[in-house]
JSON list of C-alpha atoms in Angstrom, two decimals:
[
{"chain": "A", "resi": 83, "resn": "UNK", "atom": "CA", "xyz": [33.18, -12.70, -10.02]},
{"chain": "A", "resi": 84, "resn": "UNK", "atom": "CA", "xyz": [32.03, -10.14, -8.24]},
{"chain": "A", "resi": 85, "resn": "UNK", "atom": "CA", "xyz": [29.92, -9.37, -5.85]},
{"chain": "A", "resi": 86, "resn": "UNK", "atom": "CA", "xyz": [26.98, -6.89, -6.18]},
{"chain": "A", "resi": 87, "resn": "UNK", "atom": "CA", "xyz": [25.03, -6.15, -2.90]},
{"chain": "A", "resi": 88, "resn": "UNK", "atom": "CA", "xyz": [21.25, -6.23, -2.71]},
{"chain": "A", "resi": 89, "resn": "UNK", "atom": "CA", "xyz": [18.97, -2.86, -3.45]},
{"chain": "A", "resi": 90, "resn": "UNK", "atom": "CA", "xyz": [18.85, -1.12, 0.06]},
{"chain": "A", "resi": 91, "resn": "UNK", "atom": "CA", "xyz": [15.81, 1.03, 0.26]},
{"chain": "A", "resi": 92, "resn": "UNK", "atom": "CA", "xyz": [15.68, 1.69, 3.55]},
{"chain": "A", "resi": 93, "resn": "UNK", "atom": "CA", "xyz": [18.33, 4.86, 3.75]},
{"chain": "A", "resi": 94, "resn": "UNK", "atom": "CA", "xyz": [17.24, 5.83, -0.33]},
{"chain": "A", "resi": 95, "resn": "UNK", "atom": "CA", "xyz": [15.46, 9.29, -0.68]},
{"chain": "A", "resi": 96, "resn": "UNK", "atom": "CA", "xyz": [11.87, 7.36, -0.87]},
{"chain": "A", "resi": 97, "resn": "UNK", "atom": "CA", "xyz": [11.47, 7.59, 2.39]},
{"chain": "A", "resi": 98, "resn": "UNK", "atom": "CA", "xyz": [12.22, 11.09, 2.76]},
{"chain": "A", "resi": 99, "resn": "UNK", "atom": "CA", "xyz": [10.08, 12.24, 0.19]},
{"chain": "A", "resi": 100, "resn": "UNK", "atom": "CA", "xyz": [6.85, 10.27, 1.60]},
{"chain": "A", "resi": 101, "resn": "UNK", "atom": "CA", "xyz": [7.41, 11.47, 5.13]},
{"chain": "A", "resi": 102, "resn": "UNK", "atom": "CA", "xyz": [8.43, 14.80, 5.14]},
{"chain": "A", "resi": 103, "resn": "UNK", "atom": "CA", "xyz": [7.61, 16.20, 1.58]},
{"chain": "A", "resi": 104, "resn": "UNK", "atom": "CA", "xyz": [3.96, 15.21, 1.36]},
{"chain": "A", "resi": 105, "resn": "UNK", "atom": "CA", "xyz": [3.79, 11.29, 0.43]},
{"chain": "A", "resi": 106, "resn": "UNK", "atom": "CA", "xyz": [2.07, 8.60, 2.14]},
{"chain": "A", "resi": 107, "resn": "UNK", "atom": "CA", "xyz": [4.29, 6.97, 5.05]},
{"chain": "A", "resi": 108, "resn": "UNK", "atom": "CA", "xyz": [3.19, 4.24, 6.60]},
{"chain": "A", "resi": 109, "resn": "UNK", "atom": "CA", "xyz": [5.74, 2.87, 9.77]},
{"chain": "A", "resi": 110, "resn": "UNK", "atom": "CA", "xyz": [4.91, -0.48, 11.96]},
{"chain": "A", "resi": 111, "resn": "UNK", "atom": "CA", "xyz": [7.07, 0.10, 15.40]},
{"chain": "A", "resi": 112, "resn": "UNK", "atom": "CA", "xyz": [7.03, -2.80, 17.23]},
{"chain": "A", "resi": 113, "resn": "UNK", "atom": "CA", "xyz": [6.25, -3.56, 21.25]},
{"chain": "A", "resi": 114, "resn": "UNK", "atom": "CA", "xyz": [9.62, -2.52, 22.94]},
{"chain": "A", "resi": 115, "resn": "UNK", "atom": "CA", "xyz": [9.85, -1.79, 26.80]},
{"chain": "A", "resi": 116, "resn": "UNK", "atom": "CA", "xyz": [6.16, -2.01, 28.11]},
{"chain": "A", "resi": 117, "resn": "UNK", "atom": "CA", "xyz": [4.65, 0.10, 25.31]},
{"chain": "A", "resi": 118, "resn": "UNK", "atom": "CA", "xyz": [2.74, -1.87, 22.75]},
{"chain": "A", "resi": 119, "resn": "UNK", "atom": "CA", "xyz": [3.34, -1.89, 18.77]},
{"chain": "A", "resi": 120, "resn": "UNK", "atom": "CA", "xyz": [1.60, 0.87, 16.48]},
{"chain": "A", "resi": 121, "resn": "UNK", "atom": "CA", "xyz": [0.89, 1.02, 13.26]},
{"chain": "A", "resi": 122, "resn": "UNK", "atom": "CA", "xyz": [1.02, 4.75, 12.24]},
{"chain": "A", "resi": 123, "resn": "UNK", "atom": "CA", "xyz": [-0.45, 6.00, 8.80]},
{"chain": "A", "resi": 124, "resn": "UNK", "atom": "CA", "xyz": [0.48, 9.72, 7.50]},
{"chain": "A", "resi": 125, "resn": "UNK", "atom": "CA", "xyz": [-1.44, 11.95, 4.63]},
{"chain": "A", "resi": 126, "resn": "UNK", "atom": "CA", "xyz": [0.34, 14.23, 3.89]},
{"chain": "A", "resi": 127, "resn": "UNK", "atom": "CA", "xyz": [1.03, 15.61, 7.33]},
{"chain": "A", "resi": 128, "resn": "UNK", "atom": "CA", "xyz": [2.97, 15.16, 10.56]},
{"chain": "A", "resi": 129, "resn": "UNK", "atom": "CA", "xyz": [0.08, 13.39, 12.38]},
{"chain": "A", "resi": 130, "resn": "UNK", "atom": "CA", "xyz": [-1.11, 9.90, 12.06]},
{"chain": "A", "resi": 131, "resn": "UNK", "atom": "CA", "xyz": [-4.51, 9.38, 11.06]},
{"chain": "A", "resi": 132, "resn": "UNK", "atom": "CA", "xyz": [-6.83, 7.62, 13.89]},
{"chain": "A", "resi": 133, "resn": "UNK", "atom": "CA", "xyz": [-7.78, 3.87, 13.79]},
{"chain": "A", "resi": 134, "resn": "UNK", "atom": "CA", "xyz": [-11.47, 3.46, 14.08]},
{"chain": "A", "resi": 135, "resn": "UNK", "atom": "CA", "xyz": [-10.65, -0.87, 15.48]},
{"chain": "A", "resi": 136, "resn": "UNK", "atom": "CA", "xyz": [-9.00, -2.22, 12.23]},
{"chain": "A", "resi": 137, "resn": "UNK", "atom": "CA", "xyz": [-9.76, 0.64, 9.94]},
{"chain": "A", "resi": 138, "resn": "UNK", "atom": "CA", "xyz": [-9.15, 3.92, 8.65]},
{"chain": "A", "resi": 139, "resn": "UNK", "atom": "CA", "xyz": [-12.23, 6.16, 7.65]},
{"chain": "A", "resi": 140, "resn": "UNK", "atom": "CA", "xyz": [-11.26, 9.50, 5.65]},
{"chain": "A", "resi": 141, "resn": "UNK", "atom": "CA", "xyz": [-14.29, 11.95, 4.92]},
{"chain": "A", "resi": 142, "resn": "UNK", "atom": "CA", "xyz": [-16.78, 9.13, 5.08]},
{"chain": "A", "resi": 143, "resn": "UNK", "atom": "CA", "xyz": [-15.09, 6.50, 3.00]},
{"chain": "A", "resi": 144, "resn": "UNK", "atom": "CA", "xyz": [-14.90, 3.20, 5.54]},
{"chain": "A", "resi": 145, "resn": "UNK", "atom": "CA", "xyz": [-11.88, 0.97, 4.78]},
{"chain": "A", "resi": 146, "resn": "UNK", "atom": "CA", "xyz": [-9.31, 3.88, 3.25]},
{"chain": "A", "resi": 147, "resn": "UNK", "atom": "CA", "xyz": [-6.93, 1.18, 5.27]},
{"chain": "A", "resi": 148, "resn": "UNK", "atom": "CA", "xyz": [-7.59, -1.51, 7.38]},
{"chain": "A", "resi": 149, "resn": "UNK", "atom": "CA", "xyz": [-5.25, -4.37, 9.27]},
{"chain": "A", "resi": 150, "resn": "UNK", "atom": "CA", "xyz": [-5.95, -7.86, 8.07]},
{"chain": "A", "resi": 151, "resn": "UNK", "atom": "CA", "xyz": [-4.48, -10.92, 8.46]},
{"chain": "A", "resi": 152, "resn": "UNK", "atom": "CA", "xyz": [-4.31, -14.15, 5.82]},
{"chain": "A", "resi": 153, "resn": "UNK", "atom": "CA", "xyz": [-2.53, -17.92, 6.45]},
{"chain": "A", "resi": 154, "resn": "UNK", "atom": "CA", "xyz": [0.40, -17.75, 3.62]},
{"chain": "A", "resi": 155, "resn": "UNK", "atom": "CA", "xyz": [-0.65, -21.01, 1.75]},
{"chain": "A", "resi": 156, "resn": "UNK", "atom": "CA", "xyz": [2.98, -22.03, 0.85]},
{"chain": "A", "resi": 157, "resn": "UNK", "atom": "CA", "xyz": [4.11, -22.06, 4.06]},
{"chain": "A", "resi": 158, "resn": "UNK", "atom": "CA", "xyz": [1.17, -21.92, 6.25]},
{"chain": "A", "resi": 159, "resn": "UNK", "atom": "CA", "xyz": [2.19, -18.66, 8.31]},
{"chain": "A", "resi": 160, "resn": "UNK", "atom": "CA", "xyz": [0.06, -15.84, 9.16]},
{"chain": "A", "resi": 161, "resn": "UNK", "atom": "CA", "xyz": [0.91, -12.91, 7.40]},
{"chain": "A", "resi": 162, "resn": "UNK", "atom": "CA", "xyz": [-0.38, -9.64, 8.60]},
{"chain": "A", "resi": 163, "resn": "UNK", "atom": "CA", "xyz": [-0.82, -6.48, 6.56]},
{"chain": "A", "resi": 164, "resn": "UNK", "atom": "CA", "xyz": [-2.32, -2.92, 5.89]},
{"chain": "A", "resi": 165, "resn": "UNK", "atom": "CA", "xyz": [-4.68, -2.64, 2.95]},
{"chain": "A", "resi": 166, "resn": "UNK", "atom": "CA", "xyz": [-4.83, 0.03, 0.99]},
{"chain": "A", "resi": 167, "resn": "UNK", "atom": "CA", "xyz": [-8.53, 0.58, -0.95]},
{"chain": "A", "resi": 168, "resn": "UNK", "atom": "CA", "xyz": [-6.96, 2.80, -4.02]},
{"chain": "A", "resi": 169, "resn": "UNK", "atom": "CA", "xyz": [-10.26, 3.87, -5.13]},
{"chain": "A", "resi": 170, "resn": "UNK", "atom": "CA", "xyz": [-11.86, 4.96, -1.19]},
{"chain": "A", "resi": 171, "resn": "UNK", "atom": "CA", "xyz": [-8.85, 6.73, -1.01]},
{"chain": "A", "resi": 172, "resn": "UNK", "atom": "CA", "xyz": [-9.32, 8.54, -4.65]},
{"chain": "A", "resi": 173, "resn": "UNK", "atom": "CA", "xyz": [-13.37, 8.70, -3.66]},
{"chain": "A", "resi": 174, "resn": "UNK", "atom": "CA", "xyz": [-11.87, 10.46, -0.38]},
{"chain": "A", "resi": 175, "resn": "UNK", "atom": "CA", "xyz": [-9.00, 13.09, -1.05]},
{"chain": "A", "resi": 176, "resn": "UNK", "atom": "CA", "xyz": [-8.96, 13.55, -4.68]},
{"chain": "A", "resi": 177, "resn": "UNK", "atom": "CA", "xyz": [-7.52, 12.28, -8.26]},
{"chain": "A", "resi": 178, "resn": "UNK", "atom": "CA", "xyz": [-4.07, 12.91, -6.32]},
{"chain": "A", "resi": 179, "resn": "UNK", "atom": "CA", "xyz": [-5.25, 10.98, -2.90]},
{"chain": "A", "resi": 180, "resn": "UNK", "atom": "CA", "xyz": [-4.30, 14.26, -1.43]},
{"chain": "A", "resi": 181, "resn": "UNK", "atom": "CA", "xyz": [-1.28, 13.69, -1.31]},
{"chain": "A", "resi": 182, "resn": "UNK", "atom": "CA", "xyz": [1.60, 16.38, -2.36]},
{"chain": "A", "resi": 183, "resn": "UNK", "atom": "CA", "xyz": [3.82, 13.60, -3.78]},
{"chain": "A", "resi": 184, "resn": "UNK", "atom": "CA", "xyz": [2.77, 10.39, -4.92]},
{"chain": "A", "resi": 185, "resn": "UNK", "atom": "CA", "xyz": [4.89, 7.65, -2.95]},
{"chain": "A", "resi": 186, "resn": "UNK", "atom": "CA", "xyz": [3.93, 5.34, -0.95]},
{"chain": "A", "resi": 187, "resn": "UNK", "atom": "CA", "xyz": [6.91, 4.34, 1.63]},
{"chain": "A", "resi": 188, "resn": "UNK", "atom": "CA", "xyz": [6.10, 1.47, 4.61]},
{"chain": "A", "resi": 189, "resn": "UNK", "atom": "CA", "xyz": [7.96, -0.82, 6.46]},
{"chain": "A", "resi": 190, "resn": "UNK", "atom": "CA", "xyz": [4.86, -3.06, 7.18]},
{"chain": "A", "resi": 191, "resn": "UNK", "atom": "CA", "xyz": [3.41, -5.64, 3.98]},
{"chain": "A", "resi": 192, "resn": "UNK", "atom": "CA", "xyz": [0.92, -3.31, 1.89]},
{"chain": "A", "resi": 193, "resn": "UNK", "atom": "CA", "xyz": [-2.09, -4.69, -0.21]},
{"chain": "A", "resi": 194, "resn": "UNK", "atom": "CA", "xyz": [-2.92, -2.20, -2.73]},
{"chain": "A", "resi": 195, "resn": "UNK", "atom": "CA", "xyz": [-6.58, -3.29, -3.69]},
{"chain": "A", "resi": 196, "resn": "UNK", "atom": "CA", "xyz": [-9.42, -1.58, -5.90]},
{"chain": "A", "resi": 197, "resn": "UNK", "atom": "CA", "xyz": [-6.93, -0.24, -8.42]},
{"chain": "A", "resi": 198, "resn": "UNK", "atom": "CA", "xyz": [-8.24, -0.15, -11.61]},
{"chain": "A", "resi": 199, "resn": "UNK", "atom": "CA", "xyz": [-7.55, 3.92, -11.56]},
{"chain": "A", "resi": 200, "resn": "UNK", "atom": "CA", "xyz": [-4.43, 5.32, -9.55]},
{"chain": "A", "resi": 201, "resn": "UNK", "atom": "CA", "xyz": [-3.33, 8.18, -8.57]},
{"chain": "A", "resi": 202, "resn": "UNK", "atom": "CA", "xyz": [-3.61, 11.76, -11.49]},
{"chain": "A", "resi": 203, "resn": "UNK", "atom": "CA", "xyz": [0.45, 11.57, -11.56]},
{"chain": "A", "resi": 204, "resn": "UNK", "atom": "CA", "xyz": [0.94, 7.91, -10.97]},
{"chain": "A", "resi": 205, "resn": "UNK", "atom": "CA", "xyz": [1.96, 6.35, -7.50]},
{"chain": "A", "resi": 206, "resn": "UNK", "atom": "CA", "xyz": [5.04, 4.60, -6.33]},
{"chain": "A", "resi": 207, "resn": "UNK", "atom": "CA", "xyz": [5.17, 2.19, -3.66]},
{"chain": "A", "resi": 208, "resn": "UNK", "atom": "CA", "xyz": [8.38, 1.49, -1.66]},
{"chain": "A", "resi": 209, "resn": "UNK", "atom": "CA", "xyz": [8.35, -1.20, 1.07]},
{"chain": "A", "resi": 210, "resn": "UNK", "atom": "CA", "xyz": [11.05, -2.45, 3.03]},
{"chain": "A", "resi": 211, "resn": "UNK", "atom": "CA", "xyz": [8.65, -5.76, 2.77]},
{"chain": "A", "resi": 212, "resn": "UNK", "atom": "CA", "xyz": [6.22, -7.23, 0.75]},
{"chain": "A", "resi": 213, "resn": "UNK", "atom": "CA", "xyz": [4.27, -5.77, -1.48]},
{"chain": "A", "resi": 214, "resn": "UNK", "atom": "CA", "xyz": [0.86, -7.76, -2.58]},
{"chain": "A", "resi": 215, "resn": "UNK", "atom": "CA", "xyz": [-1.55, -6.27, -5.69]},
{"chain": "A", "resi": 216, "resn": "UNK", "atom": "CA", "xyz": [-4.73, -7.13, -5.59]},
{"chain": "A", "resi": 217, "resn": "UNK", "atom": "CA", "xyz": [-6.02, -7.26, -9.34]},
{"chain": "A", "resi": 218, "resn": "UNK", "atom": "CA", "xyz": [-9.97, -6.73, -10.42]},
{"chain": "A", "resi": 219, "resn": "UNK", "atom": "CA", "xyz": [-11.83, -8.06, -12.92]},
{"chain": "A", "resi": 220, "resn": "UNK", "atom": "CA", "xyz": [-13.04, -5.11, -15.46]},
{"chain": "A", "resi": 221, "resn": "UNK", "atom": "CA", "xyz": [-15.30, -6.76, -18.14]},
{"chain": "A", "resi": 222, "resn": "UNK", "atom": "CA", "xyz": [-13.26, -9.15, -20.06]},
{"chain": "A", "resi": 223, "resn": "UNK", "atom": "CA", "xyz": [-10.14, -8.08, -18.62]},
{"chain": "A", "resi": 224, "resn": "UNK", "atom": "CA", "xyz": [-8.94, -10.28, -15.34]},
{"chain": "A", "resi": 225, "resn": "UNK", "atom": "CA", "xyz": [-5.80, -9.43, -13.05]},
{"chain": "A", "resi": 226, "resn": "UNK", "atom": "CA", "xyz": [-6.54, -5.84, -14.09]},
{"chain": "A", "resi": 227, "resn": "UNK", "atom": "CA", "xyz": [-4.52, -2.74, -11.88]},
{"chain": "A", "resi": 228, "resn": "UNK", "atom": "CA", "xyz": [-3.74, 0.56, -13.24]},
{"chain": "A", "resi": 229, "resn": "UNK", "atom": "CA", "xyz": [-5.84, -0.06, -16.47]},
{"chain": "A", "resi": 230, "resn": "UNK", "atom": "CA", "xyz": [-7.62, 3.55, -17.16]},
{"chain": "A", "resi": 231, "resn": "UNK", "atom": "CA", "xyz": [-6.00, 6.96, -18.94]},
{"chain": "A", "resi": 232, "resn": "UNK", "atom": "CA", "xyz": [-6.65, 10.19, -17.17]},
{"chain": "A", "resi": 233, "resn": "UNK", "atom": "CA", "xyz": [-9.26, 12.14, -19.24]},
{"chain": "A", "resi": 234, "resn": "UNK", "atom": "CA", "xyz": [-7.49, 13.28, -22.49]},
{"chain": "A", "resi": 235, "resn": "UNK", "atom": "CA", "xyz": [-4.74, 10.87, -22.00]},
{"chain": "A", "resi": 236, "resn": "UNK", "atom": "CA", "xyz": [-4.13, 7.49, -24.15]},
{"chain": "A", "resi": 237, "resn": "UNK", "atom": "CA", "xyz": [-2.19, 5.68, -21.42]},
{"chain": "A", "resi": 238, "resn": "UNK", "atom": "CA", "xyz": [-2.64, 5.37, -17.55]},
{"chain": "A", "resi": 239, "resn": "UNK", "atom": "CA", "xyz": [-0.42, 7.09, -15.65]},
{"chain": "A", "resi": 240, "resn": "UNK", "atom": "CA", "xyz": [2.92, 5.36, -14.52]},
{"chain": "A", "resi": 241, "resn": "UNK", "atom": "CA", "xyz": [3.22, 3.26, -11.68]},
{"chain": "A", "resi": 242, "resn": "UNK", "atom": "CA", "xyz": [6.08, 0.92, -9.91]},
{"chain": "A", "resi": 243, "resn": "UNK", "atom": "CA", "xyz": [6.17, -1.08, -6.82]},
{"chain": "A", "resi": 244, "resn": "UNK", "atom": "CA", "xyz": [10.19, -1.18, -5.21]},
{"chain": "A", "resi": 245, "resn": "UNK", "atom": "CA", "xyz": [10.08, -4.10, -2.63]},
{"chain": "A", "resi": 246, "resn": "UNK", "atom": "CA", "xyz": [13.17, -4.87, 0.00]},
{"chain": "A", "resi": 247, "resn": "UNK", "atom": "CA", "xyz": [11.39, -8.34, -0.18]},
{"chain": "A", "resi": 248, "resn": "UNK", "atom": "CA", "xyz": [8.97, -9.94, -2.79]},
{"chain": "A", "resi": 249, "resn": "UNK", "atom": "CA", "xyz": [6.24, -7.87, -4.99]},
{"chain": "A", "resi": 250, "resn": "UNK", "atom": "CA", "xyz": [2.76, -10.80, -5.31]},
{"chain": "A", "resi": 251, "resn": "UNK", "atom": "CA", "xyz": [0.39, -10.16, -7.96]},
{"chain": "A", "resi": 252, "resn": "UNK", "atom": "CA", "xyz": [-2.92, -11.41, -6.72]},
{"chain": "A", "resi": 253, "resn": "UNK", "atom": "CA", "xyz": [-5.76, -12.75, -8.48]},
{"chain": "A", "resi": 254, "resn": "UNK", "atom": "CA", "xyz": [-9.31, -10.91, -8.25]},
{"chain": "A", "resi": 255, "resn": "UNK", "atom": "CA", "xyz": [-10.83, -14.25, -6.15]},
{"chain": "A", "resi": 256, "resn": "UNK", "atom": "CA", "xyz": [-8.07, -13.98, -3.73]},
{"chain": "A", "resi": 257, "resn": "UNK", "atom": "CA", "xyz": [-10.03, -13.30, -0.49]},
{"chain": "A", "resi": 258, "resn": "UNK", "atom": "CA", "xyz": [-7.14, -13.07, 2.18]},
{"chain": "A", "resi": 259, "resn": "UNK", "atom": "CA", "xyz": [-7.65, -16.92, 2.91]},
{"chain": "A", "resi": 260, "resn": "UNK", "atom": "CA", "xyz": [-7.56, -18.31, 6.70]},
{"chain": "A", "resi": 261, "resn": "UNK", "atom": "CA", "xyz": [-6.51, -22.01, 6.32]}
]
């Protein structure tokens, strides 16, 4: 038969178009020579936002993003990741996020949490690793993400997660567990 090589995302125009024409880009370099690892978040510009400890405030909302850490129950790891609080981020910058496209591109595990409503045009997120969703509970609805129209709209706007790795849908009582 033949052979058909993975999805490489890492060279693809995603990251191109959340770096340099107005996306979110989020890049994990790690320790190298003396200097210590960084974990760089970018808005829609060419400067990283500032860490307040393990978080990222924006206009007053606390948590926009924040560094947390949970023990991987299958295999009793520590996994580290960014979060990403959808609707601080919405409550911060905008329906858009304030962002000039809506991508998403890191090469450090995102959690995408409190997203009920996304992004006005929809939001694509493109990791070179794992991608994690952290579902709500809306009324009767559990494992809910994505789940409300724009105003004048019937369905809510489109949305895809592209992972190098694995994509994890996670229930609303998952609480980043540490044993």
């Amino acid at each position: 038969g033949t052979h058909i090589e993975p999805l490489s995302i890492q060279g693809a125009a995603y990251k191109t178009k959340a770096k340099d024409d107005g996306g979110m880009f989020i890049e994990y370099i790690p320790a190298e020579g003396g200097n210590p690892s960084s974990l760089d978040v970018y808005l829609n510009s060419a400067e990283p936002l500032t860490w307040n400890g393990n978080q990222i405030d924006i206009n007053g909302r606390i948590g926009v993003f924040e560094k947390k850490s949970f023990v991987d129950v299958n295999t009793t790891l520590i996994k580290d990741v960014i979060v990403l609080n959808i609707g601080q981020l919405l409550q911060a910058k905008g329906d858009n996020g304030g962002l000039g496209q809506n991508i998403i591109y890191s090469n450090y595990p995102i959690v995408l949490t409190n997203g009920l409503k996304i992004l006005k045009n929809g939001l694509t997120t493109v990791c070179e690793d794992n991608i994690y969703i952290h579902t709500q509970t809306w009324g009767a609805t559990a494992g809910a993400y994505n789940l409300f129209p724009n105003p004048g709209e019937s369905k809510p706007p489109p949305s895809a997660a592209i992972s190098a790795r694995s994509i994890y849908t996670l229930s609303p009582s998952w609480n980043f567990p540490q044993t």
